[in-house]
Coordinates of C-alpha atoms and ligand atoms in Angstrom, one line a residue:
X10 CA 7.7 2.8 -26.4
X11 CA 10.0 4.9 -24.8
X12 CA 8.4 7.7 -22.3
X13 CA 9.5 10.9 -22.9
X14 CA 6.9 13.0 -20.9
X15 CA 4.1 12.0 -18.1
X16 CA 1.7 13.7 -16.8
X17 CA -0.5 13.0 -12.9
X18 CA -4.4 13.8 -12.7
X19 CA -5.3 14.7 -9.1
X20 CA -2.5 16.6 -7.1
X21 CA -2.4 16.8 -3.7
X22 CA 0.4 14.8 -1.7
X23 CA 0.3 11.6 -3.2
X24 CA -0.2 12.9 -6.6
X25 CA 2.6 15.7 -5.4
X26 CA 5.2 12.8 -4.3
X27 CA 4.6 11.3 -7.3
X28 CA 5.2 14.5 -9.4
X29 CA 8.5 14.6 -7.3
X30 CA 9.6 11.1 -8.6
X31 CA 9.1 11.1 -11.9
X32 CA 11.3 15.0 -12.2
X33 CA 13.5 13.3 -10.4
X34 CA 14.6 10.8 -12.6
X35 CA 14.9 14.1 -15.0
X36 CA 11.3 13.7 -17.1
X37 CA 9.1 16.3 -17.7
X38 CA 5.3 15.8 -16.0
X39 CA 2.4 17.9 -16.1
X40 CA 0.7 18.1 -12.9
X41 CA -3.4 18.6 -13.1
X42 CA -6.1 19.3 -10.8
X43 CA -9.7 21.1 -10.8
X44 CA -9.2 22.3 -7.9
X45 CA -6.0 25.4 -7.3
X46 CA -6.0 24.4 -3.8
X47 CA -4.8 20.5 -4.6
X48 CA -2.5 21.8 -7.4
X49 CA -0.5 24.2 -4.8
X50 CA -0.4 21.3 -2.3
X51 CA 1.0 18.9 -5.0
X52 CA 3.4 21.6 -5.7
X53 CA 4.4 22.2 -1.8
X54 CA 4.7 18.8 -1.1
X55 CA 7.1 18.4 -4.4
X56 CA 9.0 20.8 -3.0
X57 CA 9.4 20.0 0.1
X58 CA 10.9 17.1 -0.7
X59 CA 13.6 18.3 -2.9
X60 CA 14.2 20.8 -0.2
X61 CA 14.9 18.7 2.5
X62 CA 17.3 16.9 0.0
X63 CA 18.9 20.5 -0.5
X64 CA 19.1 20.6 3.6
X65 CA 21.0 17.6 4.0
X66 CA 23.5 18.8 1.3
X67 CA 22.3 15.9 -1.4
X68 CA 21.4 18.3 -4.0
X69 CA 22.2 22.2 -4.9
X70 CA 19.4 24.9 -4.6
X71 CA 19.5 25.6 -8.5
X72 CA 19.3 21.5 -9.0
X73 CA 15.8 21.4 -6.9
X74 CA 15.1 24.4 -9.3
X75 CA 15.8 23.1 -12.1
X76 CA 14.0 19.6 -11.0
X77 CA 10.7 21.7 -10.2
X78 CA 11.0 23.5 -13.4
X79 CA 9.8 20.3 -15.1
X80 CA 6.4 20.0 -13.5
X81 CA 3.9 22.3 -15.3
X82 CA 0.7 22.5 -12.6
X83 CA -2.0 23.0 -14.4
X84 CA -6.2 23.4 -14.3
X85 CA -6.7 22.0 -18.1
X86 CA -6.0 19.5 -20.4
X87 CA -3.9 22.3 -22.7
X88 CA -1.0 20.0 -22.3
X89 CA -1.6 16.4 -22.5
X90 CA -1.5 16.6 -26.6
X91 CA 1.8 14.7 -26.3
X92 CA 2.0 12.6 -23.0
X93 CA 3.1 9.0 -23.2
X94 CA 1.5 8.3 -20.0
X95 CA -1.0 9.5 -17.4
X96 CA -0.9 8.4 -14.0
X97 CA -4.1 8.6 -12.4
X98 CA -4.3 9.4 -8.5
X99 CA -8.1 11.5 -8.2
X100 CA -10.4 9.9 -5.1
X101 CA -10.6 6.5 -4.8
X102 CA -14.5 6.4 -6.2
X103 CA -14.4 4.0 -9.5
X104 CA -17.0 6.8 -11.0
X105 CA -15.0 9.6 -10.3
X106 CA -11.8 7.4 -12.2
X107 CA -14.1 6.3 -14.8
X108 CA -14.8 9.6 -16.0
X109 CA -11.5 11.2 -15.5
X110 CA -10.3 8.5 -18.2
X111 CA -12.8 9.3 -20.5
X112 CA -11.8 12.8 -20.4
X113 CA -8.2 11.4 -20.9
X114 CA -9.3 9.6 -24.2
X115 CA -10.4 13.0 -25.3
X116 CA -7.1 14.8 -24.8
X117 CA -4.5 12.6 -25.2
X118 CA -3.0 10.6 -28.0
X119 CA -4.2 7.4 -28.9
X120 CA -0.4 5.5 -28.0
X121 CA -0.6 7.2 -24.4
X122 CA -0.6 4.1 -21.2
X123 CA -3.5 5.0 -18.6
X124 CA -2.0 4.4 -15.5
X125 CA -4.1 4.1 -12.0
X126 CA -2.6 4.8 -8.7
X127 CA -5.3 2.8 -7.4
X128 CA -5.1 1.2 -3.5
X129 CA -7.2 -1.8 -4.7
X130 CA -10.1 -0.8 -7.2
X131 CA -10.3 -3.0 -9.7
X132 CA -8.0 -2.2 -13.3
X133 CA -10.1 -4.1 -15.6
X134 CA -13.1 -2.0 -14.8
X135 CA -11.4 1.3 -15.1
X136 CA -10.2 0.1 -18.4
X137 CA -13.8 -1.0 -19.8
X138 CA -14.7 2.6 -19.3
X139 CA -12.3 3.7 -22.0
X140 CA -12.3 2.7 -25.6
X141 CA -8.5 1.0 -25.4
X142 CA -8.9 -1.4 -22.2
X143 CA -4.9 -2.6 -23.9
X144 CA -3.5 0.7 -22.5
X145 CA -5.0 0.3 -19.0
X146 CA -2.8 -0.6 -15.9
X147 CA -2.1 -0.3 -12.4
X148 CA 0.8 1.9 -10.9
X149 CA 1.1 1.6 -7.8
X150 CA 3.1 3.6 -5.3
X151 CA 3.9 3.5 -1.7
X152 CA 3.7 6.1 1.0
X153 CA 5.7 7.8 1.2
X154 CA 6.1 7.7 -2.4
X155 CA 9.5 9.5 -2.6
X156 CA 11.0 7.0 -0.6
X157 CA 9.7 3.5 -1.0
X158 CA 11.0 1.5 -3.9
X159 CA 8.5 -0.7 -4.8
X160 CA 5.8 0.1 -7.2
X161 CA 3.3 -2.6 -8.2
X162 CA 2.5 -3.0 -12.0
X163 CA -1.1 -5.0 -12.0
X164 CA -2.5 -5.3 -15.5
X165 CA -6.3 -5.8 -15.7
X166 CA -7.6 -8.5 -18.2
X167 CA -7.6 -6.6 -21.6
X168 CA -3.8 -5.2 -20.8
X169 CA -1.6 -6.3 -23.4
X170 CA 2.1 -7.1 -23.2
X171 CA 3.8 -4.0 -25.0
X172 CA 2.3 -1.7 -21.9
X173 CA 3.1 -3.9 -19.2
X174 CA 7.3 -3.8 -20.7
X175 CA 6.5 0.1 -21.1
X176 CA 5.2 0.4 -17.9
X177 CA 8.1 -1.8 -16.0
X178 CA 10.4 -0.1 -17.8
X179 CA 9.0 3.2 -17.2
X180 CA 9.3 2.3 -13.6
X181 CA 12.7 1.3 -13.7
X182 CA 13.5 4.4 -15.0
X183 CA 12.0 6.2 -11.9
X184 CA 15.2 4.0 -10.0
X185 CA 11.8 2.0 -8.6
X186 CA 11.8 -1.5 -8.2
X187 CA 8.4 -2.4 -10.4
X188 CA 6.8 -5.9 -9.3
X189 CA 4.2 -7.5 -11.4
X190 CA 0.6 -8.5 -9.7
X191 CA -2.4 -10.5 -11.2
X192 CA -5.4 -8.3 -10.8
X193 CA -6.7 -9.0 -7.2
X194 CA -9.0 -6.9 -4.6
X195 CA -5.8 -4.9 -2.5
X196 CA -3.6 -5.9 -5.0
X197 CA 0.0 -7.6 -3.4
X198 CA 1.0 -5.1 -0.5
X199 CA -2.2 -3.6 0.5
X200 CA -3.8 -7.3 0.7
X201 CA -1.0 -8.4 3.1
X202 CA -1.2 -5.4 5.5
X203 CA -5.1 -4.6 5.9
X204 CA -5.5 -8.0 8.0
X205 CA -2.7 -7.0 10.2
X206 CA -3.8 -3.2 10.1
X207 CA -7.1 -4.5 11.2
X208 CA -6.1 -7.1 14.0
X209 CA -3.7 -4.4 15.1
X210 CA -6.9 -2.4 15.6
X211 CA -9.2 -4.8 16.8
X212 CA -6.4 -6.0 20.1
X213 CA -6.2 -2.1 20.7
X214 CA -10.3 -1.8 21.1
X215 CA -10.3 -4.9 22.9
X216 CA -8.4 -3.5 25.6
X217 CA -5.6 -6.4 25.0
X218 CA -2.9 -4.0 25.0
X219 CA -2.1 0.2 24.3
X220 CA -1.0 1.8 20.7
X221 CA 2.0 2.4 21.5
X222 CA 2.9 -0.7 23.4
X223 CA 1.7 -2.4 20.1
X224 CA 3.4 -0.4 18.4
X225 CA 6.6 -0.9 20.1
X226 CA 6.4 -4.5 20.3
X227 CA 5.7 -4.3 16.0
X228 CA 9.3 -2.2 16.1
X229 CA 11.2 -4.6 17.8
X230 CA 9.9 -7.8 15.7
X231 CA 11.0 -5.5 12.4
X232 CA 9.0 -3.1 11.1
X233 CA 10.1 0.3 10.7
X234 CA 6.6 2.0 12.5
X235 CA 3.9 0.2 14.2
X236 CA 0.9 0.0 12.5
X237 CA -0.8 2.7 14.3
X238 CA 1.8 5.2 13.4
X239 CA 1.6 3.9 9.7
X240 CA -2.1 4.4 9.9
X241 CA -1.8 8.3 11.2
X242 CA 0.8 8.7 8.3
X243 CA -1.1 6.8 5.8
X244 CA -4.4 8.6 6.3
X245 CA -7.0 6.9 8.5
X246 CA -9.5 8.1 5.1
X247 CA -7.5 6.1 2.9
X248 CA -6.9 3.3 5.0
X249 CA -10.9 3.2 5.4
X250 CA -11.4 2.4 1.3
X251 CA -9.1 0.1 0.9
X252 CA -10.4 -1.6 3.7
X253 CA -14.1 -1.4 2.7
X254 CA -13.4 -2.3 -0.7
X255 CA -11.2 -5.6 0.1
X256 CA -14.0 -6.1 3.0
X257 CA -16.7 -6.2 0.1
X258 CA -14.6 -8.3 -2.1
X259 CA -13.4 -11.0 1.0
X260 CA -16.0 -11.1 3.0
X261 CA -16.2 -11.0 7.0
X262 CA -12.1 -12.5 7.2
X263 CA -11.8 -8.4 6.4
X264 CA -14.1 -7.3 8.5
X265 CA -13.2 -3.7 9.6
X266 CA -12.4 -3.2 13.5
X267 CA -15.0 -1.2 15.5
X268 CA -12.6 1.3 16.6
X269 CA -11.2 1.9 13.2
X270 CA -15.0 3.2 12.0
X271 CA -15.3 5.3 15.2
X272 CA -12.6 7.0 14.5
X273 CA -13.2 7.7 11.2
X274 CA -16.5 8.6 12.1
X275 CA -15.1 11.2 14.2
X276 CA -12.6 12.7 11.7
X277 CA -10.0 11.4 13.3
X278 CA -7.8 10.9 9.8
X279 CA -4.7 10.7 11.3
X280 CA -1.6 13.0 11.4
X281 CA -2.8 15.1 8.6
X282 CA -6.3 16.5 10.9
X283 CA -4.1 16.5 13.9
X284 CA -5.7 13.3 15.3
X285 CA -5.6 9.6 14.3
X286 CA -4.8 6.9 16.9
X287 CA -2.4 9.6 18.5
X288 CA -2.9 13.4 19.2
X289 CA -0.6 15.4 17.2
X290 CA 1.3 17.0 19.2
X291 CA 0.3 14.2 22.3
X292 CA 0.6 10.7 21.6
X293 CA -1.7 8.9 23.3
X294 CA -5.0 10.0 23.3
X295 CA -7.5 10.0 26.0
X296 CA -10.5 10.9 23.6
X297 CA -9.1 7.4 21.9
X298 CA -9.4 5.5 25.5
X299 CA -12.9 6.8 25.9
X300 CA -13.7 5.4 22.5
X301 CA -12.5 2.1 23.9
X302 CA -13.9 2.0 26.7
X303 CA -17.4 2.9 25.2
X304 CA -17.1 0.3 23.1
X305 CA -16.2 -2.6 25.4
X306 CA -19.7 -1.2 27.6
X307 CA -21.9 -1.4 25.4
X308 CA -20.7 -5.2 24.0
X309 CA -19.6 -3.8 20.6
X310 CA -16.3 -5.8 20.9
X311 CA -14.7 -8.6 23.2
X312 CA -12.5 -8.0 26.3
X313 CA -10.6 -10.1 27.9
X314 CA -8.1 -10.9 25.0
X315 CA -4.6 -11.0 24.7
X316 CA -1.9 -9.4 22.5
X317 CA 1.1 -11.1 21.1
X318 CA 2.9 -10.1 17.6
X319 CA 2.0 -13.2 16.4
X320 CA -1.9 -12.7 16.8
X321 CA -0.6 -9.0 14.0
X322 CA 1.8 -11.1 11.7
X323 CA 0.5 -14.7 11.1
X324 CA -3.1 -13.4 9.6
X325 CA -0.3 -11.0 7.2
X326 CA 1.7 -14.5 6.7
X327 CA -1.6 -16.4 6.1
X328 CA -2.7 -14.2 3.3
X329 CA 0.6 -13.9 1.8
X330 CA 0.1 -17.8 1.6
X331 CA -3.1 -17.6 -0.1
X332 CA -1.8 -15.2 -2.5
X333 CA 1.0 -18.3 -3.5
X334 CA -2.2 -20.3 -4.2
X335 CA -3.8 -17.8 -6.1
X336 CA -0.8 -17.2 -8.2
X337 CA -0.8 -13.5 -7.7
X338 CA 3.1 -13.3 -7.6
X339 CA 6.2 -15.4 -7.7
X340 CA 7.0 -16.7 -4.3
X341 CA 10.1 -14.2 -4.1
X342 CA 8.2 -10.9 -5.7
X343 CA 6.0 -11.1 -3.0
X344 CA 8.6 -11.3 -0.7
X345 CA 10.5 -8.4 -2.1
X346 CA 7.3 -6.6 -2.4
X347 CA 6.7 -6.4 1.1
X348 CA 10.4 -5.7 1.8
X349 CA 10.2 -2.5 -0.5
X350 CA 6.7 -1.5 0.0
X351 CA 6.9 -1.5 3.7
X352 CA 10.3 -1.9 5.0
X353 CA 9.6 -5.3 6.7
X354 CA 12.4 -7.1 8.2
X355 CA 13.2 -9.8 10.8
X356 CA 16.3 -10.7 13.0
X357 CA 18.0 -7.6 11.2
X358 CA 17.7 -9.0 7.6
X359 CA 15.5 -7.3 4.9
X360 CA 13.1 -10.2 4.2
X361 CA 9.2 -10.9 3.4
X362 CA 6.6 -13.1 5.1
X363 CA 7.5 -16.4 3.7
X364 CA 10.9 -15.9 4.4
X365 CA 9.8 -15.3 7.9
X366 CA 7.3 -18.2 8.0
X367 CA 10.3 -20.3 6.7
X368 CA 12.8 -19.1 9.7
X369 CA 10.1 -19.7 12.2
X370 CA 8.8 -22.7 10.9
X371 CA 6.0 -23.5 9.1
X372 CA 4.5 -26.3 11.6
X373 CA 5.3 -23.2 14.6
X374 CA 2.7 -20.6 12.4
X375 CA 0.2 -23.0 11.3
X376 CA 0.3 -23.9 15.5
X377 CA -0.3 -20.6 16.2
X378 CA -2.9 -19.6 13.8
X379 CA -4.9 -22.5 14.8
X380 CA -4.6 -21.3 18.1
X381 CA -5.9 -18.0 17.4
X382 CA -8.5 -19.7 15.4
X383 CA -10.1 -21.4 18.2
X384 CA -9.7 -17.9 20.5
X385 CA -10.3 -15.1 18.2
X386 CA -12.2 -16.5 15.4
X387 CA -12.2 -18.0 11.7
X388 CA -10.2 -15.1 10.2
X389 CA -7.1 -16.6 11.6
X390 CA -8.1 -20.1 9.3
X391 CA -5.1 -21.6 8.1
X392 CA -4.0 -21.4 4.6
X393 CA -3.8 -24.4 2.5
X394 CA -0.4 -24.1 0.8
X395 CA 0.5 -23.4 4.7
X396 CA -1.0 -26.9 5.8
X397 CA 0.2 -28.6 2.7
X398 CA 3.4 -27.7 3.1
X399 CA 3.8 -28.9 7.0
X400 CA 1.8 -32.1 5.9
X401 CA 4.3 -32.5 3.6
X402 CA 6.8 -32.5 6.2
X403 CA 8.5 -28.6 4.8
X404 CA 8.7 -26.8 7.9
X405 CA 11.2 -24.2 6.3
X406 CA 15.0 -23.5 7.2
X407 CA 14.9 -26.4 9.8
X408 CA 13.9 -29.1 7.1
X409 CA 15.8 -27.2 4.3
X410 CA 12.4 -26.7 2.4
X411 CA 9.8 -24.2 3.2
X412 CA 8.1 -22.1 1.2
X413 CA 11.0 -21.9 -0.5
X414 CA 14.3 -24.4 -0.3
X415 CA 17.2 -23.3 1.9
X416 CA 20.6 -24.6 1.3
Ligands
3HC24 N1 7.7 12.0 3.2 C1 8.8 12.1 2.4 N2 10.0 11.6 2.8 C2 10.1 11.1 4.0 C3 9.0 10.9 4.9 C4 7.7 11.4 4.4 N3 6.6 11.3 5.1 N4 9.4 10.3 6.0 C5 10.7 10.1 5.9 N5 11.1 10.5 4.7 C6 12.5 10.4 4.1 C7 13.5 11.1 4.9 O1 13.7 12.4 4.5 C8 14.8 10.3 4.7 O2 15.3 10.7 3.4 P1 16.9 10.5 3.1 O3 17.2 9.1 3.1 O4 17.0 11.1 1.7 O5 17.6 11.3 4.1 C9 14.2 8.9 4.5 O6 12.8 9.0 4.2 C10 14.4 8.0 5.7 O7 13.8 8.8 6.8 P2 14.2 8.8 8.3 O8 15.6 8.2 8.4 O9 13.9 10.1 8.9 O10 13.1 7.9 8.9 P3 13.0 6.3 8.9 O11 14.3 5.6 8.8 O12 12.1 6.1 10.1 O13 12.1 6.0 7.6 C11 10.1 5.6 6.5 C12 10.9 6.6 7.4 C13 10.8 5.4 5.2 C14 8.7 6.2 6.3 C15 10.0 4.2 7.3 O14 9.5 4.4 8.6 C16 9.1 3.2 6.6 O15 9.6 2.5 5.7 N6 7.9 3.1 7.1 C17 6.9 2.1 6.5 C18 6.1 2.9 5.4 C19 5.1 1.9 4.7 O16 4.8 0.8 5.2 N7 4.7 2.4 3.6 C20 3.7 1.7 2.8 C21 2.3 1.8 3.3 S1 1.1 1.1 2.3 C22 0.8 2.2 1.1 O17 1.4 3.3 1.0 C23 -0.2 1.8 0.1 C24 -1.4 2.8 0.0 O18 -2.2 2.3 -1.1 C25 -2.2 2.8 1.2

């Protein structure tokens, strides 16, 4: 089935961004909200995008005109009568999703694909709510959503084949680069970064080093922002139910950092409230120390421990080696996915976690997390298709076979 016209439930920036991407491409979307409010910061954030396009010369005034033409913000369901798909983005409550979608059934024809823009919730339950569980699958975009390629495509258990092809072709169409996920908690990309969001976290309440020394030292290992700077643009909220929710579903290897839930606790979201990790305008943040330091007083965390990168990247390398066992992507797709979903690279080339574990070799990280094991804890526990692999005598690059072979 060919898409012809798409619409977004829940406005607002990501919903906004993604408004921006699909008109992009040249398709008509209808942009809905219940609340004015949302719909006019969908719209701002829609255009400021193309503006900024305009301002470097990449695109004519009367082209972002023309381009924001083709989003219709609306309040109602007036014009959903003829939408091939709906991409979901309201609050991340399954509730709230669940009855969005049944309003959806309502409205829209019975061929139109239910997307969800879902962080982790779970697809298969969204789609149990409706009465066509076939039509039901993830979309998932990247922040921001203008500018990173990947989007993952998860179907949940009742998906069948013909919406998946829609879908990935759908997303192709967006000039996205879609990457198919078996239905897990956090999904692919998400999975990957929370442990390293949260050990980032945890070394920064633990006194072992500052945000933006972390930060810096994240930089120059390959990252395009540390991951306190991607938490402030990210939305310290959001962060917080992903986490909770992959922290439910994986137990205490997930476990939330102190300091994250203080600061959210505080309303410290990050850029967007003018405080995260950082002050904005400020950097570093002397309310953030004194949340530290309270912490470490009253025994809520350890001190005394050390940063290194490797105590941020091998729990992110670790999981991306369970997720081989679990089969929730080809070896390379999860690669790419973590090249286009968050811009990783190492020794200047564009490549993903088992690449990485490959070049540094695989006996080197499974050293290391068992080091880290025995200091900081069982959330560093190796992997199995990481031991395997070194038992097996494939270290990586060195021995020609890794993760994956090398010529
Ligand atoms: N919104 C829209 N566009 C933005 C932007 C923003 N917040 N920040 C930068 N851009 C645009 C710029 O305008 C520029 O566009 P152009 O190529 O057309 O000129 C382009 O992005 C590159 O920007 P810059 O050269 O100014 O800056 P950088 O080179 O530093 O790139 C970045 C910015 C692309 C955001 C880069 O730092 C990056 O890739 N960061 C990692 C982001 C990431 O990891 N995202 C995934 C998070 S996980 C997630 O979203 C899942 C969710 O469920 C939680």
């Amino acid at each position: 089935m060919y898409i012809f016209k798409a619409a977004v439930v829940g406005a607002g920036t990501m919903g906004g961004e993604i408004a921006q991407v699909i008109t992009f491409s040249g398709l008509p979307v209808v942009l809905k909200d219940i609340d004015q409010k949302m719909l006019d910061a969908g719209m701002a954030k829609a255009r400021s995008i193309y503006q900024n396009r305009v301002d470097k010369g990449k695109m004519s005034a009367s082209d972002m005109e023309s381009k924001l033409d083709l989003i219709t913000p609306t309040l109602t369901y007036d014009e959903f009568e003829d939408v091939d798909i709906v991409i979901e983005a309201v609050p991340e409550k399954m509730g709230i999703k669940q009855a969005v979608l049944k309003e959806l059934e309502g409205v829209c024809p019975e061929q139109t694909i239910f997307a969800s823009n879902t962080s982790a919730l779970s697809i298969s339950e969204m789609g149990a709510a409706t009465g066509k569980p076939h039509k039901m699958i993830g979309m998932h975009f990247f922040n921001p959503a203008s500018v990173m390629k990947l989007v993952e495509i998860i179907p949940g258990l009742d998906t069948d084949q013909e919406t998946i092809d829609d879908v990935v072709m759908f997303a192709e169409s967006l000039r996205k680069l879609p990457v198919v996920v078996q239905e897990c908690p956090g999904f692919l990309v998400n999975r990957l970064l929370m442990p390293y969001l949260n050990e980032a976290t945890k070394a920064l309440g633990e006194g072992a080093a500052t945000a933006t020394n972390i930060d810096q030292a994240i930089v120059e290992w390959g990252m395009p922002m540390g991951p306190f700077t991607l938490m402030d643009m990210l939305g310290l909220d959001v962060c917080a139910h992903v986490g909770e929710h992959l922290y439910s579903e994986y137990g205490e290897r997930m476990s939330p950092a102190p300091l994250f839930t203080k600061l959210v606790e505080a309303g410290r979201l990050g850029q967007k409230s003018g405080a995260g990790f950082y002050d904005y305008p400020g950097g570093e943040s002397e309310a953030v120390k004194e949340m530290i330091d309270a912490l470490q007083t009253s025994g809520e965390v350890s001190t005394g421990t050390t940063f290194s990168v490797e105590r941020l990247m091998y729990p992110l390398i670790n999981e991306a080696a369970l997720c081989v066992q679990e089969n929730i992507a080809s070896l390379s797709d999860i690669d790419m996915s973590m090249v286009a979903g968050t811009g990783m690279t190492y020794g200047g080339e564009r490549v993903g976690p088992l690449v990485i574990a490959d070049k540094i070799g695989l006996d080197t990280v499974l050293q290391g997390l068992q080091e880290l094991e025995k200091e900081l804890g069982f959330r560093f526990r190796p992997a199995r298709p990481l031991k395997l692999r070194v038992q097996a005598g494939h270290l990586g690059e060195k021995t020609g076979k890794g993760f994956h072979e090398h010529a």
